[in-house]
Backbone as a ProteinNet text record, in pm:
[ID]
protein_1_A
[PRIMARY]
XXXXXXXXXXXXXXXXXXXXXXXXXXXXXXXXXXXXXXXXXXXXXXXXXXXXXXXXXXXXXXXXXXXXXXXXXXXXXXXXXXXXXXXXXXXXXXXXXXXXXXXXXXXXXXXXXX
[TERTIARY]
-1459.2	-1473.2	-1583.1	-1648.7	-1786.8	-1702	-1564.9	-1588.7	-1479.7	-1476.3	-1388.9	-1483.2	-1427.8	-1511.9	-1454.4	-1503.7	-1477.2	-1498.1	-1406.8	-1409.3	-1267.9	-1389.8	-1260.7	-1194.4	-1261.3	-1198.9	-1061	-1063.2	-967.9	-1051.2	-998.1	-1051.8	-990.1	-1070	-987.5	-1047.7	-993.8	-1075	-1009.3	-1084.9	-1026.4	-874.2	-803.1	-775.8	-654.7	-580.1	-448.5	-515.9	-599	-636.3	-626.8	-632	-637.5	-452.7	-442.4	-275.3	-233.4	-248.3	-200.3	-255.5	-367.3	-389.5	-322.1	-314.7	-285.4	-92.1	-34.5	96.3	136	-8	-7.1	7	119.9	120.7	-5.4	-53.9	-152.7	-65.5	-141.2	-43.5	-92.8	-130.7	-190.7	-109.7	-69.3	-21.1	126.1	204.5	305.8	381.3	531.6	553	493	425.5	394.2	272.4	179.9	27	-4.2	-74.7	-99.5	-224	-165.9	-253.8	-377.1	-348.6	-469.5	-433.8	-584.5	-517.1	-491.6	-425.6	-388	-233	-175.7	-58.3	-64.5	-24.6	44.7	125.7	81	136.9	181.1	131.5	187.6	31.9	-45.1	-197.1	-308.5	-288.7	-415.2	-396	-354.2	-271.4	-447.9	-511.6	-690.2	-737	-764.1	-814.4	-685.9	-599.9	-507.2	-506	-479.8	-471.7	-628.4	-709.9	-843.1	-839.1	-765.3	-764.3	-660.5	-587.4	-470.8	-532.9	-570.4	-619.7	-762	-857.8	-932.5	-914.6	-767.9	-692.6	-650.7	-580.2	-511.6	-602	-720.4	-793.4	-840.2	-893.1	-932.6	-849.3	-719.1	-612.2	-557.2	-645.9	-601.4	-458.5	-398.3	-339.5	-281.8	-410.7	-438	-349.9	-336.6	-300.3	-144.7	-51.6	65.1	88.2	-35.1	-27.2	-88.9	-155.8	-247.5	-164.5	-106.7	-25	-90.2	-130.7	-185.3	-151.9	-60.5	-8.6	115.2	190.2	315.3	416.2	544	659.1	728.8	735.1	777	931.3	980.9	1065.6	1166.7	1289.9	1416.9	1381.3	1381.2	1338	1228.6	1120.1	995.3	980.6	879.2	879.8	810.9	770.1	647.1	729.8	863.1	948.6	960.9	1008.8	1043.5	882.9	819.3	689.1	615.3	680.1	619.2	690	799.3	872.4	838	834.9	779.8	681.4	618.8	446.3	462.1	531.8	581	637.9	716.8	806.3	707.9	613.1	545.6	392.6	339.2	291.8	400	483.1	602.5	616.7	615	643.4	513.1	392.4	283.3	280.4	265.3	257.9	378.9	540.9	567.7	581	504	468	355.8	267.3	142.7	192.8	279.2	386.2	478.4	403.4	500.4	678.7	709.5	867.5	989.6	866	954.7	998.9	861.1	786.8	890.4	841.7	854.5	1026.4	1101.9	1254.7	1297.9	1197.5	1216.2	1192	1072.5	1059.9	1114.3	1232.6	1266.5	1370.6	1414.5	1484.6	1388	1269.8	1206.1	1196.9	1156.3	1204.5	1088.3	994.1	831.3	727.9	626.1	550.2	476.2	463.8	392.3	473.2	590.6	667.2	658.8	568.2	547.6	438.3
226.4	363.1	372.1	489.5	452.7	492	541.4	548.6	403	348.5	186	111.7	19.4	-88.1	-212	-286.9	-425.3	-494.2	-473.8	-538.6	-651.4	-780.1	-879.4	-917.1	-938.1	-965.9	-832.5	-772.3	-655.1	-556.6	-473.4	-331.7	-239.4	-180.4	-41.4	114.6	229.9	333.8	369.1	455.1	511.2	579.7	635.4	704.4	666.7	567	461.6	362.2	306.1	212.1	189.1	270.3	296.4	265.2	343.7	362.8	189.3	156.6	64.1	-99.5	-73.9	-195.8	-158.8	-70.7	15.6	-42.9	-36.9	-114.9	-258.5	-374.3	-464.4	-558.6	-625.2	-714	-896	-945.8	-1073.1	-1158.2	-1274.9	-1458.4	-1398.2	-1331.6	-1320.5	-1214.9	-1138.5	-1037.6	-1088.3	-1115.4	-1133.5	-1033.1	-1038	-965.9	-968.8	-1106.7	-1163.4	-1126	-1079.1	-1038.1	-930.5	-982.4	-881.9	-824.8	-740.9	-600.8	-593.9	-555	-542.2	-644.4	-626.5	-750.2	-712.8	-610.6	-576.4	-462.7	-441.1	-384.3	-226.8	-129.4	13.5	32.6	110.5	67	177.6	291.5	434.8	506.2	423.7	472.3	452.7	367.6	349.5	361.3	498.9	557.5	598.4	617.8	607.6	502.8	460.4	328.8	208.9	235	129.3	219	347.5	396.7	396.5	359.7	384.2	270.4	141.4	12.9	-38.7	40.9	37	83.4	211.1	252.8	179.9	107.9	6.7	-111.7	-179.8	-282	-248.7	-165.6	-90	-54.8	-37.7	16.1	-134.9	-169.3	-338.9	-420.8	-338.7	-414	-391.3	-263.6	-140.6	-94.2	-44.7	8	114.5	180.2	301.3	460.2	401.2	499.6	546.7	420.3	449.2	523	552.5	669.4	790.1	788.6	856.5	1001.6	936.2	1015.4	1022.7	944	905.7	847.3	740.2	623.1	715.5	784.6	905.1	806.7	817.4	738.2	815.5	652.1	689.5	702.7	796.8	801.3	647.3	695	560.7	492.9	585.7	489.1	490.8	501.5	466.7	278.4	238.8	112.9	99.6	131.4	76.2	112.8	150.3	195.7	65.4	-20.2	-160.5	-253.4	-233.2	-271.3	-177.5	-35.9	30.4	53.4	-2.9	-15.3	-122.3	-229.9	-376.6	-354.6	-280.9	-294.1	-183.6	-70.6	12.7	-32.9	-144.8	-211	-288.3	-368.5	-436.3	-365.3	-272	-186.7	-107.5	-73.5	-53.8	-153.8	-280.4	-386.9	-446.3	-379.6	-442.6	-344.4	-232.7	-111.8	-153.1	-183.2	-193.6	-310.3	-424.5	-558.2	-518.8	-401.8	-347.7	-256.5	-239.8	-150.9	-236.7	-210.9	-314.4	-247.1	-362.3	-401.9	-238.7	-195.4	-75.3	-14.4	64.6	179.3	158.9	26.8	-1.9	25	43.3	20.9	181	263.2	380.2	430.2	313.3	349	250.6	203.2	117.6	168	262	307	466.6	468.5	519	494.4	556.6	575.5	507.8	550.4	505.9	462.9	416.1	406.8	524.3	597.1	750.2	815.7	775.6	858.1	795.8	674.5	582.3	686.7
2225.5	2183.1	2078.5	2087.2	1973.8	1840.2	1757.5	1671.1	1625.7	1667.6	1655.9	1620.9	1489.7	1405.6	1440.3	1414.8	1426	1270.8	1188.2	1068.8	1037.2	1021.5	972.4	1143.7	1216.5	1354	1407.3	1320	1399.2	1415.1	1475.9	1562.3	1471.3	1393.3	1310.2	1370.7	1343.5	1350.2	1508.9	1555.7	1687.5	1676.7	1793.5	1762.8	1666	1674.9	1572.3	1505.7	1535.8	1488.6	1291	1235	1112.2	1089.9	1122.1	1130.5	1122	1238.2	1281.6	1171	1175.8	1023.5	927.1	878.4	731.4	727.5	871.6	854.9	910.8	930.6	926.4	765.1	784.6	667.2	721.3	590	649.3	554.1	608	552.5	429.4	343.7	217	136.3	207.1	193.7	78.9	-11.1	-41.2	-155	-220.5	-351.9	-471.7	-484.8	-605.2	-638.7	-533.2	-579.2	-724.2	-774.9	-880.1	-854.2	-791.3	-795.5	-887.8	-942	-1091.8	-1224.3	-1282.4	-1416.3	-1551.3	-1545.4	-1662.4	-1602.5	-1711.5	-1661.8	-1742.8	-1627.5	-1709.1	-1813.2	-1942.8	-2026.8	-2094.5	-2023.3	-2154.8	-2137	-2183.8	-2217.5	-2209.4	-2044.3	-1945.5	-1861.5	-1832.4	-1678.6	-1593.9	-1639.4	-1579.4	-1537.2	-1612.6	-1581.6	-1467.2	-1499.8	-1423.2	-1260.4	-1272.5	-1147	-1085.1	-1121.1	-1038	-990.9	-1112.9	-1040.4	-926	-925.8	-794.8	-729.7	-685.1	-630.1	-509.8	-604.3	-588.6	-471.3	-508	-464.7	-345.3	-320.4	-220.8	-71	-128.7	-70.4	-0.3	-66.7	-42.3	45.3	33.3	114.1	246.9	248.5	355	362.7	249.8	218.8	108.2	121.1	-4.5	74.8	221.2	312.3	253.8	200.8	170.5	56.8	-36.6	-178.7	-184.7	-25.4	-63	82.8	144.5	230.1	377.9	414	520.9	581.7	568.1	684	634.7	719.1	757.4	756.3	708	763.8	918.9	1012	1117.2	1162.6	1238.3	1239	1228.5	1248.3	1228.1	1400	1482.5	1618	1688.2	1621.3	1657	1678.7	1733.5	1724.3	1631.9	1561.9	1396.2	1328.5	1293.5	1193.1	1086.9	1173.1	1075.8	983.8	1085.2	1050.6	952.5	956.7	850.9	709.3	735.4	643.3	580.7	580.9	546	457.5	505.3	463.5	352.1	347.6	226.8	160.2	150.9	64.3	-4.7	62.3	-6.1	-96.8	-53.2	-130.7	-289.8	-228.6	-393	-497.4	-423.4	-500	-611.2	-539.2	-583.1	-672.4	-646.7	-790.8	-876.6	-872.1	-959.8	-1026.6	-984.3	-1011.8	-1108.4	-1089.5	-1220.1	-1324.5	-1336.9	-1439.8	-1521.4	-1666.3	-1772.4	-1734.9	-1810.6	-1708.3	-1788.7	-1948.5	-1976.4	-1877.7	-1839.3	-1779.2	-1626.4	-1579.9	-1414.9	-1386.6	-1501.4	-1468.3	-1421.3	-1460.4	-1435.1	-1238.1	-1209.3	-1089.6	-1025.5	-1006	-920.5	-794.7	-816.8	-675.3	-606.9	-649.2	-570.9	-412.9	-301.1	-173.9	-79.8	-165.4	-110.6	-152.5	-140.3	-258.6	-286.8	-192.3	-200.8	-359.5	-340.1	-471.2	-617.1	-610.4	-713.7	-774.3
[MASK]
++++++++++++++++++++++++++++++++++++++++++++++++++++++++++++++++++++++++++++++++++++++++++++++++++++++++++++++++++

């Protein structure tokens, strides 16, 4: 299809294609990544969110904050797979949130709601 890329040996773009990376997890992919190198603290909500933001993006997964990769229904087949990959995007934002701050967002639903 002419608007399909070939970046990184996958096929993104076209008409899912975006979609469909955006809820691929990689061997790299884990809970423990730190996101950014410094942590949210009260009073670098700028600077830390441009740097999530940054990361996310890098990761192909800016889609889950930004409201773009949609949650799929309970019986879709990408449900579980999109769930995964939202869990692990939550984890990474609240893995960048000092542990005050982060206790507040921990039973959030999505990371969209982070």
């Amino acid at each position: 299809m002419a608007d399909e890329q070939a970046v990184g040996g996958a096929t993104v773009g076209g008409k899912n294609g975006g979609a469909q990376e955006a809820i691929r997890l990689h061997a790299s992919d884990h809970l423990g990544i730190a996101l950014v190198s410094f942590l949210l603290n009260g009073i670098n909500y700028l600077s830390w969110s441009r740097s999530v933001k940054i990361a996310l993006g890098a990761n192909m997964k800016l889609s889950f904050i930004n409201g773009k990769s949609e949650r799929p229904s309970e019986d879709s087949k990408d449900f579980e797979q999109w769930q995964r990959a939202d869990y692990m995007v939550t984890s990474w934002i609240i893995n960048s949130i000092s542990k005050d701050i982060a206790k507040a967002f921990l039973y959030t639903i999505s990371a969209r709601e982070l």
